Coordinates of N, CA and C in Angstrom, one line a residue:
X1 N -11.0 -1.7 -10.8 CA -11.9 -1.4 -12.0 C -11.2 -0.4 -12.9
X2 N -10.7 0.7 -12.3 CA -10.1 1.7 -13.2 C -8.8 1.1 -13.9
X3 N -8.1 0.3 -13.1 CA -6.9 -0.4 -13.7 C -7.3 -1.2 -14.9
X4 N -8.4 -2.0 -14.7 CA -8.8 -2.9 -15.8 C -9.3 -2.0 -17.0
X5 N -10.2 -1.0 -16.8 CA -10.7 -0.2 -17.9 C -9.6 0.5 -18.6
X6 N -8.5 0.9 -18.0 CA -7.4 1.6 -18.6 C -6.4 0.7 -19.1
X7 N -6.5 -0.7 -18.9 CA -5.6 -1.7 -19.3 C -4.2 -1.3 -18.7
X8 N -4.2 -1.1 -17.4 CA -3.0 -1.0 -16.6 C -2.3 0.4 -16.6
X9 N -3.1 1.4 -16.7 CA -2.5 2.8 -16.6 C -2.6 3.5 -15.3
X10 N -3.1 2.8 -14.3 CA -3.4 3.4 -13.0 C -2.0 3.4 -12.2
X11 N -1.7 4.5 -11.6 CA -0.6 4.6 -10.6 C -1.2 5.0 -9.3
X12 N -0.9 4.3 -8.2 CA -1.5 4.5 -7.0 C -0.6 5.4 -6.0
X13 N -1.2 6.4 -5.4 CA -0.4 7.2 -4.5 C -1.0 7.2 -3.1
X14 N -0.2 6.9 -2.1 CA -0.6 6.8 -0.7 C 0.1 7.8 0.2
X15 N -0.6 8.7 0.8 CA -0.1 9.7 1.6 C -0.6 9.6 3.0
X16 N 0.3 9.8 4.0 CA -0.2 9.7 5.5 C -1.1 10.8 5.8
X17 N -1.1 11.9 5.2 CA -2.1 13.0 5.5 C -1.5 14.1 6.4
X18 N -2.4 15.2 6.5 CA -2.0 16.4 7.2 C -2.9 16.5 8.5
X19 N -2.5 17.4 9.4 CA -3.3 17.4 10.6 C -4.8 17.6 10.5
X20 N -5.2 18.4 9.5 CA -6.6 18.7 9.3 C -7.4 17.3 9.1
X21 N -6.8 16.4 8.3 CA -7.5 15.2 8.0 C -7.6 14.2 9.2
X22 N -6.8 14.5 10.2 CA -7.0 13.7 11.5 C -7.9 14.3 12.4
X23 N -7.9 15.7 12.5 CA -8.7 16.5 13.4 C -10.2 16.3 13.1
X24 N -10.5 16.2 11.8 CA -12.0 16.1 11.5 C -12.6 14.8 11.9
X25 N -11.8 13.8 12.0 CA -12.3 12.5 12.4 C -11.9 12.2 13.9
X26 N -11.3 13.1 14.5 CA -10.9 13.0 15.9 C -10.0 11.8 16.1
X27 N -9.0 11.7 15.2 CA -8.0 10.6 15.3 C -6.7 11.2 15.8
X28 N -6.1 10.7 16.9 CA -4.9 11.2 17.4 C -3.7 11.2 16.3
X29 N -3.0 12.2 16.2 CA -1.9 12.3 15.3 C -0.9 11.2 15.6
X30 N -0.8 10.8 16.9 CA 0.2 9.8 17.3 C -0.1 8.5 16.7
X31 N -1.4 8.2 16.2 CA -1.8 7.0 15.6 C -1.5 6.9 14.1
X32 N -1.2 8.1 13.5 CA -1.1 8.2 12.1 C -0.2 7.2 11.4
X33 N 1.0 7.0 12.0 CA 1.9 6.1 11.3 C 1.4 4.7 11.3
X34 N 1.0 4.2 12.5 CA 0.5 2.8 12.5 C -0.7 2.6 11.7
X35 N -1.6 3.6 11.6 CA -2.8 3.5 10.7 C -2.4 3.4 9.3
X36 N -1.5 4.3 8.9 CA -1.1 4.3 7.5 C -0.4 3.0 7.1
X37 N 0.5 2.5 8.0 CA 1.2 1.2 7.7 C 0.1 0.1 7.5
X38 N -0.8 0.0 8.5 CA -1.8 -1.0 8.4 C -2.8 -0.9 7.2
X39 N -3.2 0.3 6.9 CA -4.1 0.5 5.7 C -3.4 0.2 4.4
X40 N -2.1 0.5 4.3 CA -1.3 0.1 3.1 C -1.2 -1.4 3.0
X41 N -1.0 -2.0 4.1 CA -0.9 -3.5 4.1 C -2.3 -4.2 3.6
X42 N -3.4 -3.6 4.0 CA -4.7 -4.1 3.7 C -4.9 -4.0 2.1
X43 N -4.5 -2.8 1.7 CA -4.7 -2.6 0.2 C -3.9 -3.5 -0.6
X44 N -2.6 -3.7 -0.2 CA -1.7 -4.6 -0.9 C -2.3 -6.1 -0.8
X45 N -2.8 -6.5 0.3 CA -3.4 -7.8 0.4 C -4.6 -7.9 -0.5
X46 N -5.4 -6.9 -0.6 CA -6.6 -7.0 -1.5 C -6.2 -7.1 -2.9
X47 N -5.1 -6.4 -3.3 CA -4.7 -6.5 -4.7 C -4.0 -7.8 -5.0
X48 N -3.4 -8.4 -4.1 CA -2.5 -9.6 -4.4 C -2.9 -10.9 -4.0
X49 N -3.9 -11.0 -3.0 CA -4.4 -12.2 -2.5 C -5.8 -12.5 -2.9
X50 N -6.1 -13.7 -3.4 CA -7.5 -14.0 -3.9 C -8.5 -13.8 -2.7
X51 N -8.2 -14.3 -1.6 CA -9.1 -14.1 -0.4 C -8.2 -13.9 0.8
X52 N -8.5 -13.0 1.7 CA -7.7 -12.7 2.8 C -8.5 -12.3 4.0
X53 N -8.0 -12.5 5.2 CA -8.5 -12.1 6.4 C -7.5 -11.2 7.1
X54 N -8.0 -10.2 7.7 CA -7.0 -9.2 8.3 C -7.5 -8.9 9.8
X55 N -6.6 -9.1 10.7 CA -6.9 -8.8 12.1 C -5.7 -7.9 12.5
X56 N -6.0 -6.6 12.6 CA -5.0 -5.6 12.9 C -5.3 -4.8 14.1
X57 N -4.5 -3.8 14.4 CA -4.7 -3.0 15.5 C -5.9 -2.1 15.4
X58 N -6.2 -1.7 14.1 CA -7.3 -0.7 13.9 C -8.5 -1.3 13.1
X59 N -8.2 -2.3 12.3 CA -9.3 -2.9 11.5 C -9.3 -4.4 11.4
X60 N -10.4 -5.0 11.3 CA -10.6 -6.5 11.2 C -11.5 -6.7 10.0
X61 N -11.1 -7.6 9.1 CA -11.8 -8.0 7.9 C -11.8 -9.5 7.8
X62 N -12.9 -10.2 7.4 CA -12.8 -11.6 7.3 C -13.3 -12.0 5.9
X63 N -12.5 -12.9 5.3 CA -12.8 -13.5 4.0 C -13.0 -12.4 2.9
X64 N -12.0 -11.5 2.7 CA -12.3 -10.5 1.7 C -11.7 -10.9 0.4
X65 N -12.4 -10.6 -0.7 CA -11.9 -10.8 -2.1 C -12.4 -9.6 -2.9
X66 N -11.7 -9.1 -3.8 CA -12.1 -8.1 -4.7 C -12.2 -8.6 -6.1
X67 N -13.2 -8.1 -6.8 CA -13.4 -8.4 -8.3 C -13.7 -7.0 -9.0
X68 N -13.2 -6.8 -10.2 CA -12.2 -7.6 -10.9 C -10.8 -7.4 -10.1
X69 N -9.9 -8.4 -10.5 CA -8.5 -8.3 -10.0 C -7.8 -7.2 -10.7
X70 N -6.8 -6.6 -10.2 CA -6.0 -5.5 -10.9 C -5.5 -6.0 -12.3
X71 N -5.4 -5.2 -13.3 CA -4.9 -5.6 -14.6 C -3.4 -5.8 -14.5
X72 N -2.7 -4.9 -13.7 CA -1.3 -4.9 -13.6 C -1.0 -6.0 -12.4
X73 N 0.1 -6.8 -12.7 CA 0.5 -7.8 -11.8 C 1.9 -7.4 -11.2
X74 N 2.2 -7.6 -9.9 CA 1.2 -8.1 -8.9 C 0.1 -7.0 -8.5
X75 N 0.4 -5.7 -8.8 CA -0.5 -4.7 -8.5 C -0.1 -3.4 -9.1
X76 N -0.9 -2.4 -9.2 CA -0.5 -1.1 -9.8 C 0.7 -0.6 -9.1
X77 N 1.5 0.2 -9.8 CA 2.7 0.8 -9.1 C 2.3 1.7 -8.0
X78 N 3.0 1.7 -6.9 CA 2.7 2.5 -5.7 C 3.7 3.6 -5.5
X79 N 3.2 4.8 -5.3 CA 4.0 6.0 -5.0 C 3.7 6.5 -3.6
X80 N 4.8 6.9 -2.9 CA 4.6 7.4 -1.5 C 5.3 8.8 -1.5
X81 N 4.5 9.8 -1.1 CA 5.2 11.1 -1.0 C 6.2 11.3 0.2
X82 N 7.3 11.9 0.0 CA 8.2 12.1 1.0 C 8.3 13.6 1.4
X83 N 8.1 13.9 2.7 CA 8.4 15.2 3.2 C 9.5 15.2 4.1
X84 N 10.1 14.1 4.5 CA 11.3 14.1 5.2 C 11.5 13.0 6.2
X85 N 10.4 12.4 6.8 CA 10.6 11.4 7.9 C 11.1 10.1 7.4
X86 N 12.1 9.6 8.1 CA 12.8 8.4 7.5 C 11.9 7.2 7.6
X87 N 10.9 7.1 8.4 CA 9.9 6.0 8.5 C 9.2 5.9 7.2
X88 N 8.8 7.0 6.6 CA 8.2 7.0 5.3 C 9.1 6.5 4.2
X89 N 10.3 7.0 4.2 CA 11.4 6.6 3.2 C 11.6 5.2 3.3
X90 N 11.8 4.6 4.5 CA 12.1 3.2 4.7 C 10.9 2.3 4.4
X91 N 9.6 2.8 4.5 CA 8.5 2.1 4.1 C 8.5 1.9 2.6
X92 N 8.8 3.0 1.9 CA 8.8 3.0 0.5 C 9.9 2.0 -0.1
X93 N 11.0 2.1 0.6 CA 12.1 1.3 0.2 C 11.8 -0.2 0.4
X94 N 11.3 -0.5 1.5 CA 10.9 -1.9 1.7 C 10.0 -2.5 0.6
X95 N 9.1 -1.7 0.2 CA 8.2 -2.1 -0.8 C 8.6 -1.9 -2.3
X96 N 9.9 -1.3 -2.4 CA 10.4 -1.0 -3.8 C 9.4 -0.1 -4.5
X97 N 8.8 0.9 -3.8 CA 7.8 1.8 -4.3 C 8.5 3.1 -4.9
X98 N 7.7 3.9 -5.5 CA 8.2 5.2 -6.1 C 8.2 6.2 -5.0
X99 N 9.0 7.2 -5.2 CA 9.1 8.4 -4.2 C 8.6 9.7 -4.9
X100 N 7.6 10.3 -4.3 CA 7.2 11.6 -4.8 C 7.7 12.6 -3.7
X101 N 8.7 13.4 -4.1 CA 9.5 14.1 -3.2 C 9.1 15.6 -3.2
X102 N 8.7 16.1 -2.1 CA 8.2 17.5 -1.9 C 8.9 18.1 -0.7
X103 N 9.9 18.9 -1.0 CA 10.6 19.6 0.1 C 11.3 20.8 -0.5
X104 N 11.2 22.0 0.1 CA 11.8 23.2 -0.5 C 13.3 23.4 -0.5
X105 N 14.0 22.5 0.4 CA 15.4 22.6 0.6 C 16.2 21.6 -0.2
X106 N 17.1 22.0 -1.1 CA 17.8 21.1 -1.9 C 18.6 20.1 -1.1
X107 N 19.4 20.5 -0.1 CA 20.1 19.7 0.7 C 19.4 18.5 1.3
X108 N 18.2 18.8 1.8 CA 17.3 17.8 2.5 C 16.9 16.9 1.4
X109 N 16.5 17.3 0.2 CA 16.1 16.5 -0.9 C 17.2 15.5 -1.2
X110 N 18.4 16.0 -1.3 CA 19.6 15.1 -1.7 C 19.7 14.0 -0.5
X111 N 19.6 14.4 0.7 CA 19.7 13.5 1.8 C 18.6 12.4 1.8
X112 N 17.3 12.9 1.4 CA 16.2 11.9 1.3 C 16.5 10.9 0.2
X113 N 17.0 11.4 -0.9 CA 17.2 10.4 -2.0 C 18.3 9.5 -1.7
X114 N 19.4 10.0 -1.0 CA 20.5 9.1 -0.6 C 20.1 8.0 0.4
X115 N 19.2 8.4 1.3 CA 18.7 7.5 2.3 C 17.8 6.4 1.6
X116 N 17.0 6.9 0.8 CA 16.1 6.0 0.0 C 16.9 5.0 -0.8
X117 N 18.0 5.4 -1.5 CA 18.8 4.5 -2.2 C 19.5 3.5 -1.3
X118 N 20.0 4.0 -0.1 CA 20.7 3.1 0.8 C 19.7 2.0 1.3
X119 N 18.5 2.4 1.6 CA 17.5 1.4 2.1 C 17.0 0.6 1.1
X120 N 16.9 1.0 -0.2 CA 16.5 0.1 -1.3 C 17.5 -1.0 -1.4
X121 N 18.8 -0.6 -1.4 CA 19.9 -1.5 -1.5 C 19.9 -2.5 -0.4
X122 N 19.5 -2.1 0.8 CA 19.5 -3.0 2.0 C 18.4 -4.1 1.6
X123 N 17.4 -3.8 0.9 CA 16.3 -4.8 0.5 C 16.5 -5.5 -0.8
X124 N 17.8 -5.3 -1.4 CA 18.1 -6.0 -2.6 C 17.7 -5.3 -3.8
X125 N 17.3 -3.9 -3.8 CA 16.9 -3.2 -4.9 C 17.9 -2.1 -5.3
X126 N 17.9 -1.7 -6.5 CA 18.8 -0.6 -6.9 C 17.9 0.6 -7.4
X127 N 18.2 1.7 -6.9 CA 17.4 2.9 -7.1 C 17.4 3.3 -8.6
X128 N 16.3 3.6 -9.2 CA 16.1 3.9 -10.6 C 15.5 5.4 -10.8
X129 N 15.9 6.1 -11.8 CA 15.4 7.4 -12.0 C 13.8 7.3 -12.2
X130 N 13.3 6.2 -12.6 CA 11.9 6.1 -12.7 C 11.1 6.0 -11.4
X131 N 11.9 5.9 -10.3 CA 11.3 5.8 -9.0 C 11.2 7.2 -8.3
X132 N 11.7 8.2 -8.9 CA 11.8 9.5 -8.4 C 10.9 10.5 -9.1
X133 N 10.0 11.1 -8.4 CA 9.1 12.1 -9.0 C 9.4 13.4 -8.1
X134 N 9.9 14.4 -8.8 CA 10.1 15.7 -8.1 C 8.9 16.6 -8.3
X135 N 8.3 16.9 -7.2 CA 7.1 17.8 -7.2 C 7.6 19.2 -7.3
X136 N 7.1 20.0 -8.2 CA 7.5 21.4 -8.4 C 6.4 22.3 -8.9
X137 N 6.6 23.5 -8.7 CA 5.6 24.5 -9.2 C 6.0 25.0 -10.6
X138 N 5.1 25.2 -11.5 CA 5.4 25.7 -12.8 C 4.2 26.6 -13.3
X139 N 4.6 27.6 -14.0 CA 3.5 28.5 -14.7 C 4.1 28.9 -16.0
X140 N 3.3 28.8 -17.0 CA 3.8 29.2 -18.4 C 3.1 30.5 -18.8
X141 N 4.0 31.4 -19.3 CA 3.4 32.7 -19.8 C 4.4 33.3 -20.7
X142 N 4.1 34.4 -21.3 CA 4.8 35.0 -22.4 C 6.2 35.5 -21.8
X143 N 6.2 35.9 -20.5 CA 7.4 36.4 -20.0 C 7.5 36.0 -18.5
X144 N 8.7 36.1 -17.9 CA 8.8 35.8 -16.5 C 7.9 36.8 -15.6
X145 N 8.0 38.1 -16.0 CA 7.1 39.1 -15.3 C 5.7 38.8 -15.3
X146 N 5.2 38.3 -16.6 CA 3.8 38.0 -16.6 C 3.4 36.8 -15.8
X147 N 4.3 35.8 -15.8 CA 4.1 34.6 -15.1 C 4.0 34.9 -13.6
X148 N 4.9 35.7 -13.1 CA 4.8 36.1 -11.7 C 3.6 36.9 -11.4
X149 N 3.1 37.8 -12.3 CA 1.9 38.5 -12.0 C 0.7 37.6 -12.0
X150 N 0.6 36.6 -12.9 CA -0.5 35.7 -12.9 C -0.5 34.7 -11.8
X151 N 0.7 34.2 -11.5 CA 0.8 33.0 -10.6 C 0.9 33.4 -9.2
X152 N 1.5 34.4 -8.8 CA 1.8 34.7 -7.4 C 0.5 34.7 -6.5
X153 N -0.6 35.3 -7.0 CA -1.9 35.3 -6.1 C -2.2 33.9 -5.7
X154 N -2.2 32.9 -6.7 CA -2.6 31.6 -6.4 C -1.6 30.8 -5.5
X155 N -0.3 31.1 -5.7 CA 0.7 30.5 -4.9 C 0.6 31.0 -3.5
X156 N 0.3 32.3 -3.3 CA 0.2 32.8 -1.9 C -1.1 32.3 -1.3
X157 N -2.1 32.3 -2.0 CA -3.4 31.7 -1.4 C -3.3 30.3 -0.9
X158 N -2.6 29.5 -1.7 CA -2.3 28.1 -1.2 C -1.5 28.1 0.1
X159 N -0.3 28.9 0.1 CA 0.6 28.8 1.2 C 0.1 29.6 2.4
X160 N -0.6 30.7 2.2 CA -1.0 31.6 3.3 C -2.3 31.0 3.9
X161 N -3.1 30.4 3.1 CA -4.5 30.0 3.6 C -4.8 28.5 3.6
X162 N -4.8 27.9 2.4 CA -5.3 26.6 2.2 C -4.5 25.5 3.0
X163 N -3.2 25.7 2.9 CA -2.3 24.7 3.6 C -2.4 24.6 5.0
X164 N -3.0 25.6 5.6 CA -3.1 25.7 7.1 C -4.5 25.5 7.6
X165 N -5.5 25.3 6.7 CA -6.9 25.2 7.1 C -7.1 24.1 8.1
X166 N -7.6 24.4 9.3 CA -7.8 23.4 10.3 C -6.5 23.1 11.1
X167 N -5.4 23.7 10.9 CA -4.2 23.5 11.6 C -4.0 24.4 12.7
X168 N -2.8 24.8 13.0 CA -2.5 25.7 14.2 C -2.9 27.2 13.9
X169 N -3.4 27.9 14.9 CA -3.7 29.3 14.7 C -2.5 30.0 14.2
X170 N -2.6 31.2 13.6 CA -1.5 32.0 13.1 C -0.6 32.4 14.3
X171 N 0.7 32.2 14.0 CA 1.7 32.5 15.1 C 2.0 31.4 16.0
X172 N 1.2 30.2 16.0 CA 1.5 29.1 16.8 C 2.2 28.0 16.0
X173 N 3.4 27.7 16.3 CA 4.2 26.8 15.5 C 3.8 25.4 15.8
X174 N 3.7 24.6 14.8 CA 3.5 23.1 15.0 C 4.6 22.4 15.6
X175 N 4.4 21.5 16.4 CA 5.5 20.6 17.0 C 5.2 19.1 16.6
X176 N 5.6 18.7 15.4 CA 5.3 17.4 15.0 C 5.7 16.2 16.0
X177 N 6.8 16.5 16.7 CA 7.2 15.4 17.6 C 6.3 15.4 18.9
X178 N 5.9 16.6 19.4 CA 5.0 16.6 20.5 C 3.6 16.0 20.1
X179 N 3.1 16.2 18.9 CA 1.8 15.6 18.5 C 1.9 14.1 18.3
X180 N 3.1 13.6 18.2 CA 3.3 12.2 17.9 C 3.4 11.9 16.4
X181 N 3.3 12.9 15.6 CA 3.2 12.8 14.1 C 4.6 12.2 13.6
X182 N 5.7 12.7 14.2 CA 7.0 12.1 13.8 C 7.7 11.8 15.1
X183 N 8.7 10.9 15.1 CA 9.5 10.6 16.2 C 10.7 11.6 16.3
X184 N 11.3 11.7 17.4 CA 12.4 12.5 17.6 C 13.7 12.1 16.7
X185 N 13.6 10.8 16.3 CA 14.7 10.3 15.5 C 14.4 10.3 14.0
X186 N 13.2 10.9 13.6 CA 12.8 10.7 12.2 C 13.7 11.4 11.2
X187 N 14.5 12.4 11.6 CA 15.4 13.1 10.7 C 16.9 12.9 10.9
X188 N 17.2 11.8 11.7 CA 18.6 11.7 12.1 C 19.5 11.2 11.0
X189 N 18.9 10.9 9.8 CA 19.6 10.5 8.5 C 20.1 11.8 7.9
X190 N 19.5 13.0 8.1 CA 19.8 14.2 7.5 C 21.2 14.7 7.9
X191 N 22.0 15.1 7.0 CA 23.4 15.7 7.4 C 23.2 16.9 8.3
X192 N 24.2 17.1 9.2 CA 24.1 18.1 10.2 C 23.8 19.6 9.5
X193 N 24.4 19.8 8.4 CA 24.3 21.1 7.8 C 22.9 21.3 7.3
X194 N 22.1 20.3 7.1 CA 20.7 20.4 6.7 C 19.7 20.2 7.7
X195 N 20.1 19.9 8.9 CA 19.2 19.6 10.0 C 18.2 20.7 10.3
X196 N 18.7 21.9 10.2 CA 17.8 23.0 10.5 C 16.7 23.2 9.5
X197 N 16.7 22.6 8.3 CA 15.7 22.7 7.3 C 14.9 21.5 7.1
X198 N 15.2 20.5 8.0 CA 14.6 19.1 7.7 C 13.1 19.2 7.9
X199 N 12.6 19.8 9.0 CA 11.2 19.9 9.2 C 10.7 21.2 8.5
X200 N 9.7 21.0 7.5 CA 9.2 22.1 6.8 C 8.5 23.1 7.8
X201 N 8.9 24.4 7.6 CA 8.4 25.4 8.5 C 7.0 26.0 7.9
X202 N 6.0 25.5 8.5 CA 4.7 25.9 7.9 C 4.3 27.4 8.3
X203 N 4.9 27.9 9.4 CA 4.6 29.3 9.7 C 5.4 30.2 8.7
X204 N 6.5 29.7 8.3 CA 7.3 30.5 7.3 C 6.5 30.6 6.0
X205 N 5.9 29.4 5.6 CA 5.0 29.4 4.4 C 3.8 30.3 4.6
X206 N 3.3 30.3 5.7 CA 2.0 31.1 6.0 C 2.4 32.7 5.9
X207 N 3.6 33.0 6.2 CA 4.0 34.4 6.1 C 4.6 34.9 4.8
X208 N 4.6 34.0 3.8 CA 5.2 34.4 2.5 C 4.4 35.6 1.9
X209 N 5.1 36.5 1.2 CA 4.4 37.5 0.5 C 4.9 37.6 -1.0
X210 N 4.4 38.6 -1.7 CA 4.8 38.7 -3.1 C 6.3 38.8 -3.4
X211 N 7.0 39.6 -2.5 CA 8.4 39.7 -2.7 C 9.2 38.4 -2.5
X212 N 8.7 37.5 -1.6 CA 9.3 36.2 -1.4 C 9.1 35.4 -2.7
X213 N 7.9 35.5 -3.3 CA 7.7 34.7 -4.5 C 8.7 35.2 -5.6
X214 N 8.8 36.5 -5.7 CA 9.7 37.1 -6.8 C 11.1 36.6 -6.5
X215 N 11.6 36.6 -5.3 CA 12.9 36.3 -4.9 C 13.2 34.8 -5.3
X216 N 12.2 33.9 -5.0 CA 12.3 32.5 -5.3 C 12.4 32.3 -6.8
X217 N 11.6 33.0 -7.6 CA 11.7 32.8 -9.0 C 13.1 33.3 -9.6
X218 N 13.5 34.5 -9.0 CA 14.8 35.0 -9.4 C 16.0 34.2 -9.1
X219 N 15.8 33.4 -8.0 CA 16.9 32.4 -7.6 C 17.0 31.2 -8.4
X220 N 16.0 30.9 -9.2 CA 16.0 29.7 -10.0 C 15.1 28.7 -9.4

């Protein structure tokens, strides 16, 4: 409906989610990849097939049709956020989707883009700058000092509090492999020199303080 009303201005983003979103529904993190892949397949079927029936591991639908059909053909552009796992990168490459990249380490970001380009080529596609969205923080003020003064409290509130709501207690490090959220091989495409930074350290983010923010700004 929104795609039709806007005459094709909708861009769709699909994220696998964070631990809190699974805990509140009592869904095992180990199921997250399979659920994400199946849900994405259902949405794409709804957009591209006049009538479809779906029998999957988690959901079953019979004779589904949606009206109105999307304005954009075959469907609105799809964007997938990357935080590092190769399964997500390869899913986006197989669909020739866009990549919304969020990772604090430059080397890992470069490795993600290189792997994305390689997998796109495997499926007969060529990477385009229009497929890369770099997520970043920005704050505009009269001076750098004023920007830091105004922005730091919000940045720290997000990283110290909001990002961890419903996650691990303070001091308890998350283990994405143990929870089944990622596989032990999910980061094997990352170059050896960047392996130590491949998994985002949530406890490090929770411990950030004003001096860390100032140092990040000063470093560029």
